[in-house]
Short mmCIF file of C-alpha atoms in Angstrom, two decimals:
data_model
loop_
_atom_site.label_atom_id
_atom_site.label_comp_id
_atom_site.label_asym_id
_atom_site.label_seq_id
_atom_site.Cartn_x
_atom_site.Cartn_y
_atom_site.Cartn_z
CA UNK X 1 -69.14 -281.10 5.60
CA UNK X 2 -66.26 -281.64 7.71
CA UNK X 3 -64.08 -282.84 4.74
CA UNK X 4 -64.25 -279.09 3.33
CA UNK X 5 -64.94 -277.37 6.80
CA UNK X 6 -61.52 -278.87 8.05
CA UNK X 7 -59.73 -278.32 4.51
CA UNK X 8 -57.11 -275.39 4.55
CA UNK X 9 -57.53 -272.65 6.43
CA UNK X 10 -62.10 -272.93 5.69
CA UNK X 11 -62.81 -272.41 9.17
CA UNK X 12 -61.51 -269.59 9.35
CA UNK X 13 -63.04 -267.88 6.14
CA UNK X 14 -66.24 -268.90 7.31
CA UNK X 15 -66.34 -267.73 10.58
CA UNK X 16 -64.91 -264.64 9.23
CA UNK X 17 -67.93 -264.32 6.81
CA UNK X 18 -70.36 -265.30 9.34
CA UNK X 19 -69.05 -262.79 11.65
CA UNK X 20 -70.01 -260.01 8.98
CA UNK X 21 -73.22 -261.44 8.04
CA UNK X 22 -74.18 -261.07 11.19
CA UNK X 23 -73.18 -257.66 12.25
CA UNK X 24 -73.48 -255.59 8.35
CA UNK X 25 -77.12 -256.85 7.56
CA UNK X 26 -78.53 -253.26 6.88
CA UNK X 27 -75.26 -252.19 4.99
CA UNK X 28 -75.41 -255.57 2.49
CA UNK X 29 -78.93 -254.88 2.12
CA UNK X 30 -78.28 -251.15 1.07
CA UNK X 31 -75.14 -252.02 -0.65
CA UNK X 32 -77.49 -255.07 -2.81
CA UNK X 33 -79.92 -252.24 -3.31
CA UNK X 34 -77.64 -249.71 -5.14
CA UNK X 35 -75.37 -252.45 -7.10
CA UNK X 36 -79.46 -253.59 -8.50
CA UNK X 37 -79.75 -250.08 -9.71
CA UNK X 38 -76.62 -250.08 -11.03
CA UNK X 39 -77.27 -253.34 -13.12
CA UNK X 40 -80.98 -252.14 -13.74
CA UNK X 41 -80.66 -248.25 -14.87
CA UNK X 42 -77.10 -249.06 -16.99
CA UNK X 43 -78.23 -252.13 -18.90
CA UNK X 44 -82.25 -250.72 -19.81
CA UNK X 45 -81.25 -247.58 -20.66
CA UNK X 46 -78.60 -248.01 -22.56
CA UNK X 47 -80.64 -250.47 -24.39
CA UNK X 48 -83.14 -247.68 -24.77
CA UNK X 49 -79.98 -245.65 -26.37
CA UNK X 50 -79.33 -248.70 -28.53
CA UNK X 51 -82.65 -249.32 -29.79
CA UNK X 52 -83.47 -245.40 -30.51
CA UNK X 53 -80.70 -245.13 -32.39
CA UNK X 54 -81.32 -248.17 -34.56
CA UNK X 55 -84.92 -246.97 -35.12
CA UNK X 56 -83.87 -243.81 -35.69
CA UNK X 57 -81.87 -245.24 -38.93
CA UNK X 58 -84.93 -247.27 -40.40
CA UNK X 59 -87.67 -244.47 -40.04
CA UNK X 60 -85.53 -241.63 -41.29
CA UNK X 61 -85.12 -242.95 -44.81
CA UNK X 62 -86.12 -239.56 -46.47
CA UNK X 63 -85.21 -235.66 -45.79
CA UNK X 64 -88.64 -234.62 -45.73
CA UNK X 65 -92.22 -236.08 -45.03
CA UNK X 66 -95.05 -233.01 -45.83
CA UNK X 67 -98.93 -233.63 -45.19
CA UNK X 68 -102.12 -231.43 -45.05
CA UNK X 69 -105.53 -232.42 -44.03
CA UNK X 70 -107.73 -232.94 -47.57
CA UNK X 71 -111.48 -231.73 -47.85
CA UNK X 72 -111.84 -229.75 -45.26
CA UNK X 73 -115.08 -228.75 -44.14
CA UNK X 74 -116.85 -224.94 -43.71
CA UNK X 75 -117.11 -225.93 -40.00
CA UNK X 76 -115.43 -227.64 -37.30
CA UNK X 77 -114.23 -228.35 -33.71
CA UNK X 78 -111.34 -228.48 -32.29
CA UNK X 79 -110.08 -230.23 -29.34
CA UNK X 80 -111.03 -227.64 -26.66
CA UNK X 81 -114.07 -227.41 -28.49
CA UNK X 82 -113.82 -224.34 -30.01
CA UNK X 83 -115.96 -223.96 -33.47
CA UNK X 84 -113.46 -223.46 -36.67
CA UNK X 85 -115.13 -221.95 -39.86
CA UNK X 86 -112.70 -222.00 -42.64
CA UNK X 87 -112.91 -219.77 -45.70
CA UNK X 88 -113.67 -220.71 -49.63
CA UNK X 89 -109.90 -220.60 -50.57
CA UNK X 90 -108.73 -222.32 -47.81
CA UNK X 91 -111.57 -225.29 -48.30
CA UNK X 92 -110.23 -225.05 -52.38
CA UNK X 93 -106.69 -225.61 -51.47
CA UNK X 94 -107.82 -228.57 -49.37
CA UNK X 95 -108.87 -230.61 -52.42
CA UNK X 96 -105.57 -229.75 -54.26
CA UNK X 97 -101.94 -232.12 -54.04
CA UNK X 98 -99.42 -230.37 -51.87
CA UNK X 99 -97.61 -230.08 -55.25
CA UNK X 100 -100.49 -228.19 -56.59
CA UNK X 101 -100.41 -225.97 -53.68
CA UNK X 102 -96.85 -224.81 -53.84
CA UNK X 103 -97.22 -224.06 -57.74
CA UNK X 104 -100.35 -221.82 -57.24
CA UNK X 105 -98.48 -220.23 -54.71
CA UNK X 106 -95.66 -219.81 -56.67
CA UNK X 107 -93.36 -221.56 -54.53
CA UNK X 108 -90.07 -223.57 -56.13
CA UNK X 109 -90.49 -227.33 -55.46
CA UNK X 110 -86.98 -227.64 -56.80
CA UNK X 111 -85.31 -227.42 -53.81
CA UNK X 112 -86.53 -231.06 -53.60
CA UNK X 113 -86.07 -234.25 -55.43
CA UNK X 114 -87.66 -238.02 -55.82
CA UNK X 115 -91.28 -236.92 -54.59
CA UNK X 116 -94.13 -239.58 -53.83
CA UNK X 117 -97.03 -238.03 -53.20
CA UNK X 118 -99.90 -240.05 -51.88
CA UNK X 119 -103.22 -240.04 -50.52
CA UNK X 120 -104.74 -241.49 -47.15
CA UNK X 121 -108.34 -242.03 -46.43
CA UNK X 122 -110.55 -242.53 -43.27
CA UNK X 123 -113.96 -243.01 -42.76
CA UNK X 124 -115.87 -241.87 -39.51
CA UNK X 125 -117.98 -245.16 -39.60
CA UNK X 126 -115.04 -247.76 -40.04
CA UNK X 127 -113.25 -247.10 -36.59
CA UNK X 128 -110.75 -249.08 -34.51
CA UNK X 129 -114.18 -250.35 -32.64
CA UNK X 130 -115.48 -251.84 -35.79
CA UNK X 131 -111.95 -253.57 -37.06
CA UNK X 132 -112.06 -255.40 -33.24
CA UNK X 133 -115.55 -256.53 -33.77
CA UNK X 134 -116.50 -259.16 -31.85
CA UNK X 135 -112.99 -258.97 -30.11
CA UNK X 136 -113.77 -255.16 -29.08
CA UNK X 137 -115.44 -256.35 -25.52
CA UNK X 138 -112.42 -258.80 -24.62
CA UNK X 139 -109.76 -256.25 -25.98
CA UNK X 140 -111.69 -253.12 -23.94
CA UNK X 141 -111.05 -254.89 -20.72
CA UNK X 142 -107.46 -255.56 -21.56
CA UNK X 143 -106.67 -251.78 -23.02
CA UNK X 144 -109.15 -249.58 -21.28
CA UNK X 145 -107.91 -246.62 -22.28
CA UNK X 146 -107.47 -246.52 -25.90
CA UNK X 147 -108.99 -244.21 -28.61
CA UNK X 148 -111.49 -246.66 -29.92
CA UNK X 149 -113.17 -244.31 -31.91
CA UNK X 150 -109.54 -243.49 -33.91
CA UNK X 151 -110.72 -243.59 -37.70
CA UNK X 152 -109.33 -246.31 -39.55
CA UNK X 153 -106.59 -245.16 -42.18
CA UNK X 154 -106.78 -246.16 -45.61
CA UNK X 155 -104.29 -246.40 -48.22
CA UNK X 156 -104.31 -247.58 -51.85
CA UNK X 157 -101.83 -250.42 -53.11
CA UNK X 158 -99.66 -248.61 -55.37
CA UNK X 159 -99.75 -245.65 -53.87
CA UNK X 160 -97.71 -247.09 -50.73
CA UNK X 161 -95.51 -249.07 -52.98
CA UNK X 162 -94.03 -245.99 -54.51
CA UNK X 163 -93.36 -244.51 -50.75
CA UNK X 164 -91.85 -247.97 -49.52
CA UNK X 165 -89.83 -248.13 -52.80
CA UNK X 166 -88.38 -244.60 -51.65
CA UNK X 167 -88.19 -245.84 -48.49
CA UNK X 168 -86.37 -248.42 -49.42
CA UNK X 169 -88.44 -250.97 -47.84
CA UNK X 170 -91.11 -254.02 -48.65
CA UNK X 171 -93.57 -253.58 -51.21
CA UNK X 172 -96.05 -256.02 -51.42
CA UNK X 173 -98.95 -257.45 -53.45
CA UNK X 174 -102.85 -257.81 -53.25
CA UNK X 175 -105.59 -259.26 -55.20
CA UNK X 176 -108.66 -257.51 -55.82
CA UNK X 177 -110.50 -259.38 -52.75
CA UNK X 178 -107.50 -258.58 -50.03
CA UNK X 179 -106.25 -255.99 -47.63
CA UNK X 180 -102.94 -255.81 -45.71
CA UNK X 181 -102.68 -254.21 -42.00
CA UNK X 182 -99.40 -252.76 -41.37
CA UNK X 183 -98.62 -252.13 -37.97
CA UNK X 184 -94.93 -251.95 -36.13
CA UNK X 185 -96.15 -250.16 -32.43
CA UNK X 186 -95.87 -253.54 -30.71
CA UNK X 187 -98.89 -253.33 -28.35
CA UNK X 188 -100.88 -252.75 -31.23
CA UNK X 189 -99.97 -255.38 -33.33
CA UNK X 190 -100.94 -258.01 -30.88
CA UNK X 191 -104.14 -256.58 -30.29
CA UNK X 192 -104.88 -256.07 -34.03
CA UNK X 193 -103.34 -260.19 -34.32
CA UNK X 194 -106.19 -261.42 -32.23
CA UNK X 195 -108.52 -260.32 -34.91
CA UNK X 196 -106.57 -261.30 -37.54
CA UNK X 197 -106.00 -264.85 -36.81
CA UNK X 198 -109.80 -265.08 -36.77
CA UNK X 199 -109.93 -264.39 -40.75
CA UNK X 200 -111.41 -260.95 -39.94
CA UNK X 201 -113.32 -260.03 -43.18
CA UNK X 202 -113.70 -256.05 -43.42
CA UNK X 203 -116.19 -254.12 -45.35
CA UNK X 204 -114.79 -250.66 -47.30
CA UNK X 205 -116.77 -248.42 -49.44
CA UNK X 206 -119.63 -251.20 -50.05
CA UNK X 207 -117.02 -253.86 -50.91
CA UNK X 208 -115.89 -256.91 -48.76
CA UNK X 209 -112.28 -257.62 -48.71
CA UNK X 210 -110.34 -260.82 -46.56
CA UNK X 211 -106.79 -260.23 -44.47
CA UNK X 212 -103.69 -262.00 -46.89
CA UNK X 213 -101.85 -262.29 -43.79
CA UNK X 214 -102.97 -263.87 -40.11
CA UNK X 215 -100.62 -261.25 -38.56
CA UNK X 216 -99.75 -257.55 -38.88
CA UNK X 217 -96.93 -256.69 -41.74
CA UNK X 218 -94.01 -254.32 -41.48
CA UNK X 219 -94.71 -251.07 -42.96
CA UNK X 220 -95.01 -247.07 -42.36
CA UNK X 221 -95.57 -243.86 -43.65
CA UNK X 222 -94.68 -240.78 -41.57
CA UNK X 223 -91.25 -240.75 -40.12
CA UNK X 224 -90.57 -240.75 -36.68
CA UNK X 225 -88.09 -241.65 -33.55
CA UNK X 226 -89.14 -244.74 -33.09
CA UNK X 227 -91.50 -247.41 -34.94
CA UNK X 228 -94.99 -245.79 -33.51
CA UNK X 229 -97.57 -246.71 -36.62
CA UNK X 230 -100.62 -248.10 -34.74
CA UNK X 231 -102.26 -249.21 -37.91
CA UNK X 232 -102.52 -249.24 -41.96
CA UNK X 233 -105.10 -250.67 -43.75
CA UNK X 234 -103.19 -251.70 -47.42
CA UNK X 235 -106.68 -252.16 -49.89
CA UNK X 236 -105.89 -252.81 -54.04
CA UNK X 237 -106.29 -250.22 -55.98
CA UNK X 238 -109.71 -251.02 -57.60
CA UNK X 239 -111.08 -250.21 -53.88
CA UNK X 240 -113.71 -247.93 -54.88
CA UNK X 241 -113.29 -244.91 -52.42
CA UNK X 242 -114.86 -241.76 -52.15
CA UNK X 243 -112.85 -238.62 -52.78
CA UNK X 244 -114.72 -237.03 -50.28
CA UNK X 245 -113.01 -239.82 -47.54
CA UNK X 246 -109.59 -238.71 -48.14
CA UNK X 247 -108.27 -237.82 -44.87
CA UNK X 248 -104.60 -236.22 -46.12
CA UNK X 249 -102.50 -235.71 -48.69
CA UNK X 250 -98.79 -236.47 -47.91
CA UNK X 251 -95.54 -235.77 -49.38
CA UNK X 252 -92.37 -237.78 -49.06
CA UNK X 253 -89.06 -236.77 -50.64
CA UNK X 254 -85.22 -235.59 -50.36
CA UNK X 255 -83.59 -232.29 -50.54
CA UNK X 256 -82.09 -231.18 -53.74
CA UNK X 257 -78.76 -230.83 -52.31
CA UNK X 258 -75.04 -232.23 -51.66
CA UNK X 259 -73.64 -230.71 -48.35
CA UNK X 260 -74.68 -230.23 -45.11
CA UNK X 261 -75.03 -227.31 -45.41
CA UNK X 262 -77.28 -227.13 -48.25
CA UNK X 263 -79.45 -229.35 -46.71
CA UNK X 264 -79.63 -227.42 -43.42
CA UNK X 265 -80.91 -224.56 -45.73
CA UNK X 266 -83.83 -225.74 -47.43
CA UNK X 267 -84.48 -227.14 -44.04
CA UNK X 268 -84.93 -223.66 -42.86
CA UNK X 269 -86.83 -223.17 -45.66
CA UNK X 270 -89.63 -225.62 -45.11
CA UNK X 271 -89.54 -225.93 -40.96
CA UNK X 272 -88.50 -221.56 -39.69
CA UNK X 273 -91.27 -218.70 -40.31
CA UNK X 274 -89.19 -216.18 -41.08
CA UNK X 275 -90.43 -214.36 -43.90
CA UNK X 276 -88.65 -216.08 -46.90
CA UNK X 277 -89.73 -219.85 -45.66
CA UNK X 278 -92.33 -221.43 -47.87
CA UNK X 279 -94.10 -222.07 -44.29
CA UNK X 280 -94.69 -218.17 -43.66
CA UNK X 281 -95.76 -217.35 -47.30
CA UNK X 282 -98.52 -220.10 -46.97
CA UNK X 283 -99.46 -219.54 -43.42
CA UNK X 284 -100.22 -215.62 -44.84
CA UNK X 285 -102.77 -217.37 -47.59
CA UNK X 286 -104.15 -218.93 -44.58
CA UNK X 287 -102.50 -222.20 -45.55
CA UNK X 288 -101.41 -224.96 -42.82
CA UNK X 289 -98.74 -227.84 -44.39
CA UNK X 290 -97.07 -229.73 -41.23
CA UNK X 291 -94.49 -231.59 -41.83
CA UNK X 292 -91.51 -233.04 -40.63
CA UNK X 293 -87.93 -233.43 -41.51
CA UNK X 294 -84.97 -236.13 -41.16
CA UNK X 295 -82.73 -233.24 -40.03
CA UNK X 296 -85.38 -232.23 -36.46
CA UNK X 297 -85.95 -236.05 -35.75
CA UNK X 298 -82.24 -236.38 -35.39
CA UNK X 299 -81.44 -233.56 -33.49
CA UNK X 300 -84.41 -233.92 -30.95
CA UNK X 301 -83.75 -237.70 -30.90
CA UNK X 302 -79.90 -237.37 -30.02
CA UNK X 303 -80.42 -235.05 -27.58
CA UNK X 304 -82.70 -237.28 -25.91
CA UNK X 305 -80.60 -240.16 -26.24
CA UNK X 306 -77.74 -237.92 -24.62
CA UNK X 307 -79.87 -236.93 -21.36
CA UNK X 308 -80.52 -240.42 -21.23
CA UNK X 309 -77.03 -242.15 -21.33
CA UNK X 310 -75.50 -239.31 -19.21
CA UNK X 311 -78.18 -239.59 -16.47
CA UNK X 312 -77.42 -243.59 -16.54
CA UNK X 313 -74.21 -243.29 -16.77
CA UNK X 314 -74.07 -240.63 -13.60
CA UNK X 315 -76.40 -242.77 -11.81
CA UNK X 316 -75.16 -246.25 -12.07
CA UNK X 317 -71.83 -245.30 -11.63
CA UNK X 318 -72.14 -243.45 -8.51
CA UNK X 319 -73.93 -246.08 -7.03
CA UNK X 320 -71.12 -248.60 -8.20
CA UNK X 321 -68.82 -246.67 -6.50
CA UNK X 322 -70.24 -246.00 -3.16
CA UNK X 323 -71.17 -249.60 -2.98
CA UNK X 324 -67.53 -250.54 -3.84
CA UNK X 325 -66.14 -247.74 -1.71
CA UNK X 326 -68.56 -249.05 1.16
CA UNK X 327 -67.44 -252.34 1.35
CA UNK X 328 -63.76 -251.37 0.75
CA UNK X 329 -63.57 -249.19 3.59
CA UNK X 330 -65.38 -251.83 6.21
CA UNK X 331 -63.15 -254.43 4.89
CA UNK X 332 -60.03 -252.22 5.31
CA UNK X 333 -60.94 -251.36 8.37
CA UNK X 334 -61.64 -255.21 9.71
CA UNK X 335 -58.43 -256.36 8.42
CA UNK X 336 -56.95 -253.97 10.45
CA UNK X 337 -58.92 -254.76 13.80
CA UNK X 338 -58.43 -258.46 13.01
CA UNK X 339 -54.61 -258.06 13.07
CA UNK X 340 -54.72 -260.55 16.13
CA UNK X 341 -56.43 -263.52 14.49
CA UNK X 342 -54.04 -263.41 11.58
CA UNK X 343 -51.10 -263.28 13.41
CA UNK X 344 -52.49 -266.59 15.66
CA UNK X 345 -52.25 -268.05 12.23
CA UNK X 346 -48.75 -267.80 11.76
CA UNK X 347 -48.25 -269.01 15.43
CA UNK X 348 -50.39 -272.43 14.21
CA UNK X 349 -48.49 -272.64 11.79
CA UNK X 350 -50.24 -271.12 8.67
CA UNK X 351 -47.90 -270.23 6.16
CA UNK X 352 -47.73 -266.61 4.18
CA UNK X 353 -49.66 -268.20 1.21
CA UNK X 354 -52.24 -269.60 3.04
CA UNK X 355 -52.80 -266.54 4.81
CA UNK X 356 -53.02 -264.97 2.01
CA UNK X 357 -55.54 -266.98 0.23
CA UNK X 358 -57.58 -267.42 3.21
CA UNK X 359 -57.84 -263.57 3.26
CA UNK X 360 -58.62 -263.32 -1.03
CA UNK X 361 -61.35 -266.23 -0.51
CA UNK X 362 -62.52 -264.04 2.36
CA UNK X 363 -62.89 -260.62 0.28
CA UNK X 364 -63.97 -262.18 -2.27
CA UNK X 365 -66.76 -263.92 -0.87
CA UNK X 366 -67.23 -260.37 0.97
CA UNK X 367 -67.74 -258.61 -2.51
CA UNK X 368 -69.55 -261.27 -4.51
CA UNK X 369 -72.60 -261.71 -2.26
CA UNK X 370 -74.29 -258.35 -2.06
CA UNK X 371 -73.57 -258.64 -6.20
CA UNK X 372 -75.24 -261.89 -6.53
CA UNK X 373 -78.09 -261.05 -4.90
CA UNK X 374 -78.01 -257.65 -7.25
CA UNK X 375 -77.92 -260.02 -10.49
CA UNK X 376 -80.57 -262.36 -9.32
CA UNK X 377 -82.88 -259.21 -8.33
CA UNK X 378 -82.06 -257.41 -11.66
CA UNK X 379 -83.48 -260.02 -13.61
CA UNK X 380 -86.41 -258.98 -12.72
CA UNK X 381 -86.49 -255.55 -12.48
CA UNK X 382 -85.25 -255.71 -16.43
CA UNK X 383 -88.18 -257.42 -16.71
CA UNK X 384 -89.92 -255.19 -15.66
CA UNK X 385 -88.59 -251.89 -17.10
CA UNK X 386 -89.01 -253.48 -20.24
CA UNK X 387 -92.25 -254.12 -20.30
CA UNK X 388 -92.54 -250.43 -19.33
CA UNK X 389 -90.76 -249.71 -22.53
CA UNK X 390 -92.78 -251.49 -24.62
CA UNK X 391 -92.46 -250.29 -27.85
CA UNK X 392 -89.05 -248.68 -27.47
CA UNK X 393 -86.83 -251.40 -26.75
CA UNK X 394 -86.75 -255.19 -26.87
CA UNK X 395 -85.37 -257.65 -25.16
CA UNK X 396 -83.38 -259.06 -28.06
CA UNK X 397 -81.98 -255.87 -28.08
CA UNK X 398 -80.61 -255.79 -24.46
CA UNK X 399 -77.89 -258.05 -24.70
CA UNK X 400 -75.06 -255.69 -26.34
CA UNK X 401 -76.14 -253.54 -23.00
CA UNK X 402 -75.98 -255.93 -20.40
CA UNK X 403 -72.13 -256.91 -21.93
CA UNK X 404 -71.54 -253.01 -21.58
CA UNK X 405 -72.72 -253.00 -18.13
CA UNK X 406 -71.03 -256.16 -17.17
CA UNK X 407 -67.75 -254.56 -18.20
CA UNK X 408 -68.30 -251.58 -16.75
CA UNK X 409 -69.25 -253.14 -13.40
CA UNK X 410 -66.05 -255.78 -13.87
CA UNK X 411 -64.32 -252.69 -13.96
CA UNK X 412 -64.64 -250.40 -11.16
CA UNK X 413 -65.87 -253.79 -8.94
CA UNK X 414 -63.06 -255.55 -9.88
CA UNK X 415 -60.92 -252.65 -9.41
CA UNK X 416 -61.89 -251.85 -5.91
CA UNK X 417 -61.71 -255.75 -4.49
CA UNK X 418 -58.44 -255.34 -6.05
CA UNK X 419 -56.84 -252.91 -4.45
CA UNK X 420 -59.07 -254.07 -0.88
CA UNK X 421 -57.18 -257.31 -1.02
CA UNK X 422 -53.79 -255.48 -1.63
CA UNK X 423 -54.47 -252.74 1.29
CA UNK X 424 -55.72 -255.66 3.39
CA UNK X 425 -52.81 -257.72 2.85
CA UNK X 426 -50.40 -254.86 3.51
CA UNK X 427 -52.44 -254.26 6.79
CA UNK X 428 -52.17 -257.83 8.07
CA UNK X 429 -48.57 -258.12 7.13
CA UNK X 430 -47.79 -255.48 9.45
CA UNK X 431 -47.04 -257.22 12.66
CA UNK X 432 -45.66 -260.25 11.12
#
């Protein structure tokens, strides 16, 4: 291409560039390496901030979520396989609401206002193996490792109407013949989709019932950090099932309060086991209510979300700046060993401002490089972290990120090849 080769002062740049290619191959290859985990640990993790944050708004709608296990039985095991007997009163209080519970106990629900209180059912013979059906093979090979033998959970029409009206989110609608999955944990809603698009017909409590929807619907019922429901099963109210199937009984509501304060006290009240909490005076009856509260989700949440944005922060920033500072300091100190070749310019008869864009072309070539190849390689490592994350972030939500890091990077890099071309051109000017 002699037409550019031949143009300006071209040779020159390019033999200049070539000259460094050849002799910092290890250093651009380390350099490339740290500005790709610059790009990839600023722009996924603070889209993991992002996106914990938002989902930390939509499933906190309420102060309080409260739930107990229902009908519990004289004997059991536990995880490490230890046999639990539990006594009469305890297998008495099982059967009652959670607002029963606290009234026998003598315990003021006042502290708390708009209550739902529902029920949710499960039955040991309708599984996540026998909603995959004929899919279950196909899906096992896919997801090895899941819980297959997770009861289904069950919850009446109405019932979750009042909670998503609290909620403040959709309610929907069923006729007697129809059920409703709601699912938001990502993974899980494409595996519970393949059986859905196949008009999956379910039978509960003797009754056969057809999916209104080919797809998984938007919906909850415990709060958490992040949207984690693996599966609801929505069934009309006319369902006709057992008593003796009802898994929990759960609680939803707000505290009865207008400060901060206030609020952080009947916190205490419901969450500490000190001897005033309602939690102390119904573990001594031998009484278990778990629970959780808008007020811990927050506070575990942001501190998670601060580890995480100050270790990305620390880490893609000091690898911006020893990349920058790298290739700073072996430009700075070519320009000065290259004194020579500039000054032959001037004797050719290359004036100042050709000098001086033949040496910005040349740093800037110098400094873009290594960060091309960082962009083109961080595609795919985004990729990749992502799908990692599933279920935590998205990558619709990774744009506001990736315009953070690209400022951020604009910044410092910009601000280094800056003052490079300024200490270079100061250096070459020298023996002018």
């Amino acid at each position: 291409m002699k037409k550019v080769y031949l143009k300006d002062t071209n040779m020159f740049v390019l033999r200049q560039i070539n000259n460094k290619i050849n002799t910092m191959v290890v250093s651009m290859s380390v350099i490339c390496l740290m500005l790709f985990m610059t790009i990839s640990i600023l722009s996924s993790s603070l889209s993991l901030r992002n996106m914990m944050q938002k989902d930390l708004n939509d499933m906190t709608p309420v102060d309080i979520n409260l739930y107990k296990t229902a009908n519990l039985p004289e004997k059991t095991v536990n995880a490490n396989g230890k046999e639990i007997t539990y006594t009469k009163e305890q297998i008495e209080d099982s059967k009652m609401t959670i607002q029963e519970t606290f009234k026998k106990n003598e315990l003021n629900l006042d502290v708390l206002k708009d209550v739902v209180e529902i029920s949710v059912y499960t039955s040991n013979e309708f599984t996540w193996k026998n909603f995959f059906e004929t899919s279950f093979e196909k899906i096992k090979e896919q997801y090895p490792k899941l819980a297959y033998g997770t009861p289904e959970e069950i919850v009446k029409l109405s019932d979750y109407n009042q909670l998503a009206n609290l909620y403040g989110i959709k309610q929907y609608e069923l006729k007697d013949d129809e059920y409703i999955v709601l699912c938001d944990f990502d993974t899980m809603k494409e595996i519970r989709n393949q059986v859905l698009e196949k008009g999956r017909i379910l039978t509960i409590a003797g009754k056969e019932y057809k999916s209104k929807y080919q797809e998984c619907q938007e919906g909850f019922v415990v709060m958490s950090t992040s949207h984690t429901n693996t599966g609801i099963i929505l069934v009309p109210d006319s369902c006709p099932l057992a008593e003796e199937n009802k898994k929990l009984t759960f609680l939803a509501g707000n505290f009865n309060a207008t400060t901060e304060k206030e609020k952080q006290e009947i916190h205490e009240l419901f969450t500490n086991r000190d001897v005033s909490s309602f939690v102390q005076k119904l573990y001594e009856q031998g009484i278990t209510i778990d629970g959780v509260s808008k007020i811990s989700i927050v506070e575990s949440s942001v501190g998670l979300a601060t580890i995480i944005t100050f270790i990305a922060i620390y880490l893609g920033i000091i690898f911006l700046i020893a990349s920058s500072a790298i290739l700073a300091l072996k430009q700075l100190t070519e320009s000065s060993d290259n004194r020579q070749r500039y000054l032959i310019l001037r004797k050719i008869g290359c004036d100042e401002k050709m000098i001086n864009r033949a040496l910005f072309r040349q740093i800037g070539i110098f400094f873009a490089m290594p960060l091309i190849l960082a962009i083109i390689h961080s595609i795919f490592g985004i990729q990749f972290v992502l799908s990692m994350m599933s279920g935590l972030a998205k990558a619709e939500d990774l744009l506001p990120s990736i315009v953070t890091t690209v400022a951020i990077i604009g910044i410092v890099y910009g601000a280094y090849f800056l003052a490079t071309y300024l200490g270079s051109k100061n250096i070459i000017k020298e023996e002018n």
